[in-house]
mmCIF file of C-alpha atoms in Angstrom:
data_model
loop_
_atom_site.group_PDB
_atom_site.id
_atom_site.type_symbol
_atom_site.label_atom_id
_atom_site.label_comp_id
_atom_site.label_asym_id
_atom_site.label_seq_id
_atom_site.Cartn_x
_atom_site.Cartn_y
_atom_site.Cartn_z
ATOM 1 C CA MET A 1 -0.856 -16.353 -6.558
ATOM 2 C CA TYR A 2 -0.553 -12.683 -5.848
ATOM 3 C CA ARG A 3 0.670 -11.968 -2.329
ATOM 4 C CA LEU A 4 -1.854 -9.283 -1.614
ATOM 5 C CA PHE A 5 -4.162 -8.846 1.317
ATOM 6 C CA MET A 6 -7.021 -8.655 -1.174
ATOM 7 C CA ASP A 7 -10.216 -7.632 0.636
ATOM 8 C CA GLU A 8 -8.397 -6.435 3.751
ATOM 9 C CA LEU A 9 -5.965 -4.249 1.824
ATOM 10 C CA ARG A 10 -8.738 -2.806 -0.330
ATOM 11 C CA MET A 11 -10.763 -1.879 2.753
ATOM 12 C CA LYS A 12 -7.730 -0.290 4.430
ATOM 13 C CA ARG A 13 -6.984 1.677 1.270
ATOM 14 C CA LYS A 14 -10.532 3.043 1.197
ATOM 15 C CA ARG A 15 -10.349 4.055 4.850
ATOM 16 C CA LYS A 16 -7.041 5.850 4.268
ATOM 17 C CA GLN A 17 -8.443 7.694 1.258
ATOM 18 C CA GLN A 18 -11.225 9.077 3.449
ATOM 19 C CA LEU A 19 -8.633 10.550 5.835
ATOM 20 C CA ILE A 20 -6.445 12.157 3.173
ATOM 21 C CA SER A 21 -7.251 15.761 2.316
ATOM 22 C CA PRO A 22 -7.847 16.301 -1.421
ATOM 23 C CA LYS A 23 -5.746 19.483 -1.239
ATOM 24 C CA ALA A 24 -2.632 17.639 -0.084
ATOM 25 C CA LYS A 25 -0.762 16.538 -3.163
ATOM 26 C CA PRO A 26 2.501 14.631 -2.717
ATOM 27 C CA LYS A 27 5.525 16.193 -4.327
ATOM 28 C CA THR A 28 6.989 14.095 -7.086
ATOM 29 C CA LYS A 29 10.679 13.399 -6.703
ATOM 30 C CA GLN A 30 12.906 14.112 -9.638
ATOM 31 C CA SER A 31 14.820 11.075 -10.807
ATOM 32 C CA LYS A 32 18.570 11.219 -10.305
ATOM 33 C CA LEU A 33 19.033 9.312 -13.557
ATOM 34 C CA HIS A 34 18.921 11.649 -16.506
ATOM 35 C CA ILE A 35 18.308 9.144 -19.271
ATOM 36 C CA SER A 36 17.063 10.225 -22.640
ATOM 37 C CA PRO A 37 13.949 8.200 -23.528
ATOM 38 C CA SER A 38 15.094 7.996 -27.136
ATOM 39 C CA ARG A 39 18.445 6.380 -26.261
ATOM 40 C CA LEU A 40 18.633 2.615 -25.890
ATOM 41 C CA LEU A 41 20.732 1.548 -22.922
ATOM 42 C CA PRO A 42 23.333 -1.216 -22.953
ATOM 43 C CA ASP A 43 22.342 -4.350 -21.044
ATOM 44 C CA ASP A 44 24.908 -3.596 -18.326
ATOM 45 C CA GLU A 45 23.327 -0.216 -17.550
ATOM 46 C CA VAL A 46 19.856 -1.767 -17.429
ATOM 47 C CA ASP A 47 21.124 -4.466 -15.055
ATOM 48 C CA ASN A 48 22.711 -1.771 -12.892
ATOM 49 C CA ALA A 49 19.380 0.062 -12.683
ATOM 50 C CA TRP A 50 17.656 -3.140 -11.611
ATOM 51 C CA GLY A 51 20.446 -3.799 -9.127
ATOM 52 C CA ARG A 52 19.957 -0.398 -7.529
ATOM 53 C CA ALA A 53 16.237 -1.148 -7.224
ATOM 54 C CA PHE A 54 16.739 -4.614 -5.764
ATOM 55 C CA PHE A 55 19.441 -3.739 -3.251
ATOM 56 C CA GLY A 56 18.095 -0.298 -2.442
ATOM 57 C CA LEU A 57 14.653 -1.730 -1.651
ATOM 58 C CA ASP A 58 16.116 -4.714 0.216
ATOM 59 C CA MET A 59 14.665 -7.233 -2.238
ATOM 60 C CA ALA A 60 16.046 -10.765 -2.335
ATOM 61 C CA ALA A 61 18.140 -11.361 -5.470
ATOM 62 C CA ASN A 62 16.430 -14.717 -6.122
ATOM 63 C CA LYS A 63 13.236 -12.795 -6.941
ATOM 64 C CA ALA A 64 14.853 -12.009 -10.306
ATOM 65 C CA SER A 65 14.246 -15.616 -11.365
ATOM 66 C CA ASN A 66 10.657 -15.626 -10.114
ATOM 67 C CA GLU A 67 8.033 -16.322 -12.763
ATOM 68 C CA LEU A 68 6.020 -13.227 -11.856
ATOM 69 C CA PHE A 69 9.084 -10.986 -12.177
ATOM 70 C CA ARG A 70 9.993 -12.445 -15.586
ATOM 71 C CA GLU A 71 6.390 -12.013 -16.682
ATOM 72 C CA ALA A 72 6.484 -8.326 -15.697
ATOM 73 C CA ILE A 73 9.704 -7.852 -17.684
ATOM 74 C CA ALA A 74 8.171 -9.492 -20.753
ATOM 75 C CA ALA A 75 5.036 -7.326 -20.460
ATOM 76 C CA THR A 76 7.151 -4.165 -20.163
ATOM 77 C CA LYS A 77 9.007 -5.049 -23.364
ATOM 78 C CA ARG A 78 5.677 -5.180 -25.186
ATOM 79 C CA SER A 79 4.507 -1.819 -23.807
ATOM 80 C CA SER A 80 4.638 1.512 -25.610
ATOM 81 C CA VAL A 81 7.642 3.827 -25.440
ATOM 82 C CA GLN A 82 5.629 6.263 -23.307
ATOM 83 C CA TYR A 83 4.971 3.684 -20.556
ATOM 84 C CA LYS A 84 6.434 4.898 -17.237
ATOM 85 C CA GLY A 85 5.399 2.113 -14.873
ATOM 86 C CA PRO A 86 2.706 2.159 -12.170
ATOM 87 C CA THR A 87 2.609 4.734 -9.397
ATOM 88 C CA ARG A 88 1.879 3.912 -5.765
ATOM 89 C CA GLN A 89 -1.627 5.300 -6.148
ATOM 90 C CA LYS A 90 -2.272 3.193 -9.232
ATOM 91 C CA LEU A 91 -0.903 0.014 -7.608
ATOM 92 C CA LEU A 92 -3.161 0.442 -4.556
ATOM 93 C CA GLY A 93 -6.079 1.565 -6.711
ATOM 94 C CA ALA A 94 -6.966 0.340 -10.177
ATOM 95 C CA VAL A 95 -4.243 -2.323 -10.371
ATOM 96 C CA LEU A 96 -5.213 -3.907 -7.048
ATOM 97 C CA ASP A 97 -8.887 -3.894 -8.041
ATOM 98 C CA ARG A 98 -8.152 -5.604 -11.373
ATOM 99 C CA LEU A 99 -5.913 -8.233 -9.768
ATOM 100 C CA HIS A 100 -8.538 -8.901 -7.114
ATOM 101 C CA LYS A 101 -11.157 -9.548 -9.808
ATOM 102 C CA GLU A 102 -8.689 -11.748 -11.672
ATOM 103 C CA CYS A 103 -8.010 -13.740 -8.499
ATOM 104 C CA MET A 104 -11.728 -14.204 -7.865
ATOM 105 C CA LYS A 105 -12.175 -15.573 -11.390
ATOM 106 C CA GLN A 106 -9.335 -18.028 -10.826
ATOM 107 C CA GLN A 107 -10.962 -19.193 -7.595
ATOM 108 C CA LYS A 108 -14.315 -19.751 -9.318
ATOM 109 C CA ARG A 109 -12.648 -21.781 -12.098
ATOM 110 C CA PHE A 110 -10.760 -23.810 -9.498
ATOM 111 C CA LEU A 111 -13.916 -24.549 -7.488
ATOM 112 C CA ALA A 112 -16.259 -24.942 -10.482
ATOM 113 C CA HIS A 113 -15.908 -28.721 -10.874
ATOM 114 C CA ASN A 114 -14.866 -31.212 -8.252
ATOM 115 C CA THR A 115 -12.673 -34.015 -9.618
ATOM 116 C CA GLY A 116 -14.206 -36.537 -7.213
ATOM 117 C CA TYR A 117 -11.178 -36.854 -4.945
ATOM 118 C CA GLY A 118 -12.411 -34.382 -2.331
ATOM 119 C CA ARG A 119 -10.816 -31.194 -1.091
ATOM 120 C CA ALA A 120 -8.509 -30.383 1.798
ATOM 121 C CA ILE A 121 -8.354 -26.967 3.449
ATOM 122 C CA THR A 122 -5.320 -25.791 5.382
ATOM 123 C CA GLY A 123 -5.291 -22.835 7.743
ATOM 124 C CA ASP A 124 -2.484 -21.136 9.604
ATOM 125 C CA GLY A 125 -1.635 -17.935 11.406
ATOM 126 C CA ALA A 126 1.230 -15.563 10.680
ATOM 127 C CA ARG A 127 2.494 -12.115 11.589
ATOM 128 C CA VAL A 128 3.420 -9.905 8.621
ATOM 129 C CA LEU A 129 4.780 -6.395 9.215
ATOM 130 C CA GLY A 130 3.330 -6.485 12.713
ATOM 131 C CA THR A 131 -0.148 -7.514 11.538
ATOM 132 C CA LYS A 132 -1.615 -10.803 12.799
ATOM 133 C CA LEU A 133 -3.170 -12.760 9.918
ATOM 134 C CA ILE A 134 -4.773 -16.100 9.200
ATOM 135 C CA ASN A 135 -4.740 -17.605 5.724
ATOM 136 C CA PHE A 136 -6.604 -20.492 4.134
ATOM 137 C CA LEU A 137 -5.692 -22.592 1.110
ATOM 138 C CA CYS A 138 -7.570 -25.341 -0.715
ATOM 139 C CA TYR A 139 -5.937 -28.437 -2.201
ATOM 140 C CA GLU A 140 -7.551 -30.761 -4.727
ATOM 141 C CA LYS A 141 -5.833 -33.686 -6.418
ATOM 142 C CA GLY A 142 -5.223 -32.969 -10.072
ATOM 143 C CA LYS A 143 -5.743 -29.229 -9.655
ATOM 144 C CA GLY A 144 -3.130 -28.221 -7.090
ATOM 145 C CA VAL A 145 -3.422 -25.480 -4.477
ATOM 146 C CA MET A 146 -5.477 -22.278 -4.506
ATOM 147 C CA LEU A 147 -5.273 -19.409 -2.011
ATOM 148 C CA LEU A 148 -8.778 -18.801 -0.689
ATOM 149 C CA LYS A 149 -8.612 -16.080 1.929
ATOM 150 C CA ILE A 150 -6.264 -13.910 4.015
ATOM 151 C CA LYS A 151 -7.884 -12.307 7.035
ATOM 152 C CA ASP A 152 -6.599 -9.507 9.263
ATOM 153 C CA CYS A 153 -7.067 -10.568 12.906
ATOM 154 C CA SER A 154 -5.577 -7.509 14.618
ATOM 155 C CA GLU A 155 -8.877 -6.658 16.299
ATOM 156 C CA ARG A 156 -9.675 -10.262 17.261
ATOM 157 C CA LEU A 157 -6.771 -11.132 19.541
ATOM 158 C CA SER A 158 -7.009 -12.599 23.039
ATOM 159 C CA GLU A 159 -5.359 -11.084 26.107
ATOM 160 C CA VAL A 160 -2.180 -13.108 25.461
ATOM 161 C CA GLY A 161 -1.968 -12.030 21.805
ATOM 162 C CA THR A 162 -3.354 -15.161 20.145
ATOM 163 C CA ILE A 163 -6.280 -15.218 17.725
ATOM 164 C CA GLN A 164 -9.656 -15.889 19.363
ATOM 165 C CA ALA A 165 -10.912 -19.447 18.777
ATOM 166 C CA THR A 166 -14.455 -18.265 18.023
ATOM 167 C CA PHE A 167 -13.133 -15.939 15.327
ATOM 168 C CA ILE A 168 -11.028 -18.722 13.761
ATOM 169 C CA ALA A 169 -14.077 -21.007 13.694
ATOM 170 C CA HIS A 170 -16.275 -18.248 12.237
ATOM 171 C CA VAL A 171 -13.874 -17.522 9.350
ATOM 172 C CA LEU A 172 -13.163 -21.204 8.678
ATOM 173 C CA ILE A 173 -16.876 -22.012 8.478
ATOM 174 C CA ILE A 174 -17.271 -19.231 5.895
ATOM 175 C CA VAL A 175 -14.376 -20.718 3.888
ATOM 176 C CA ILE A 176 -15.851 -24.252 4.050
ATOM 177 C CA LYS A 177 -19.249 -23.010 2.869
ATOM 178 C CA TYR A 178 -17.569 -21.055 0.065
ATOM 179 C CA VAL A 179 -15.691 -24.141 -1.139
ATOM 180 C CA GLY A 180 -18.700 -26.434 -0.732
ATOM 181 C CA PRO A 181 -19.067 -28.407 2.516
ATOM 182 C CA GLU A 182 -19.949 -31.626 0.695
ATOM 183 C CA THR A 183 -16.599 -31.556 -1.133
ATOM 184 C CA VAL A 184 -14.411 -30.970 1.948
ATOM 185 C CA TYR A 185 -13.112 -34.074 3.732
ATOM 186 C CA LEU A 186 -10.037 -32.743 5.555
ATOM 187 C CA VAL A 187 -8.881 -29.598 7.374
ATOM 188 C CA ILE A 188 -5.218 -29.162 8.308
ATOM 189 C CA VAL A 189 -4.345 -26.761 11.148
ATOM 190 C CA ASP A 190 -1.546 -26.257 13.647
ATOM 191 C CA GLY A 191 -1.718 -27.531 17.211
ATOM 192 C CA GLU A 192 -2.272 -24.266 19.072
ATOM 193 C CA ALA A 193 -5.011 -24.366 21.690
ATOM 194 C CA GLU A 194 -7.156 -21.792 19.832
ATOM 195 C CA TRP A 195 -7.133 -23.863 16.621
ATOM 196 C CA VAL A 196 -7.963 -27.043 18.550
ATOM 197 C CA ALA A 197 -10.904 -25.273 20.208
ATOM 198 C CA ALA A 198 -12.031 -23.911 16.829
ATOM 199 C CA GLN A 199 -12.095 -27.365 15.229
ATOM 200 C CA GLU A 200 -14.435 -28.639 17.954
ATOM 201 C CA MET A 201 -16.872 -25.847 17.068
ATOM 202 C CA ILE A 202 -16.660 -26.726 13.376
ATOM 203 C CA ARG A 203 -17.319 -30.443 14.017
ATOM 204 C CA GLU A 204 -20.740 -29.496 15.334
ATOM 205 C CA GLN A 205 -21.755 -28.270 11.864
ATOM 206 C CA PHE A 206 -19.642 -30.579 9.687
ATOM 207 C CA PRO A 207 -19.171 -33.876 11.584
ATOM 208 C CA TRP A 208 -17.757 -35.709 8.534
ATOM 209 C CA ILE A 209 -14.726 -33.420 8.184
ATOM 210 C CA GLN A 210 -11.504 -34.839 9.603
ATOM 211 C CA PHE A 211 -8.877 -32.649 11.294
ATOM 212 C CA ILE A 212 -5.144 -33.259 11.469
ATOM 213 C CA HIS A 213 -2.285 -31.095 12.689
ATOM 214 C CA CYS A 214 0.227 -29.702 10.204
ATOM 215 C CA VAL A 215 3.206 -32.094 10.063
ATOM 216 C CA ALA A 216 5.630 -29.292 9.149
ATOM 217 C CA HIS A 217 4.484 -27.269 12.165
ATOM 218 C CA GLU A 218 4.826 -30.274 14.476
ATOM 219 C CA ALA A 219 8.344 -30.975 13.146
ATOM 220 C CA HIS A 220 9.284 -27.332 13.739
ATOM 221 C CA LEU A 221 8.144 -27.572 17.355
ATOM 222 C CA VAL A 222 10.120 -30.798 17.871
ATOM 223 C CA LEU A 223 13.307 -29.243 16.475
ATOM 224 C CA LYS A 224 12.741 -26.125 18.562
ATOM 225 C CA ASP A 225 12.559 -28.271 21.702
ATOM 226 C CA ILE A 226 15.643 -30.273 20.696
ATOM 227 C CA PHE A 227 17.756 -27.128 20.494
ATOM 228 C CA THR A 228 16.809 -26.188 24.042
ATOM 229 C CA ILE A 229 18.788 -29.206 25.323
ATOM 230 C CA ASP A 230 22.163 -28.125 26.719
ATOM 231 C CA GLU A 231 24.037 -31.092 25.232
ATOM 232 C CA VAL A 232 22.734 -30.297 21.749
ATOM 233 C CA CYS A 233 23.568 -26.597 22.007
ATOM 234 C CA ASP A 234 27.106 -27.381 23.213
ATOM 235 C CA ASN A 235 27.792 -29.620 20.196
ATOM 236 C CA ARG A 236 26.511 -27.273 17.510
#
């Protein structure tokens, strides 16, 4: 799946465009690499260019073996000689819109036919670049996992910085209705008080749905507590 904020990012982009003056045009930086477009580069020079991009942008080297990266390389090889790559404006504009539509089509295909095994939804919170988010995924046996929604919760935080339980319940109910309530039998969440309160609200509408806490999250909390013990810390 594409790691984009989808609807949230598109809305933020539109708001930013309204604030930008049409007269202000960013100056294009001249490339320090003076490479003739008609000259084919040796593989070493191409690797060096990629290396400068990876290390200069603080990208993890293991991304080079990622399927999406290899797919982009293969697509570039099939492009015309005049292709110069996407600009920032194009990535946050037409490209993002096309990928969003593509993602929505994938979701519809995924949810089109239930295999009869039922569906499980998992939800969790995260903080990315200072932004508090919640994300929801759907699992179905025989089909795998599909990202359903990523929601910006920056404006729905409690006084202590956690996501409001009513907001979690509101978004999760929308996700369940989108998937099809009759096909959902399980929801997996972490054990934070706000998520526990949210699941009680959801049970009122969907009493047949079972809730369990994320095992990975519980194990993380156990290990975190273990390493607060003085004897354990002294023997590390």
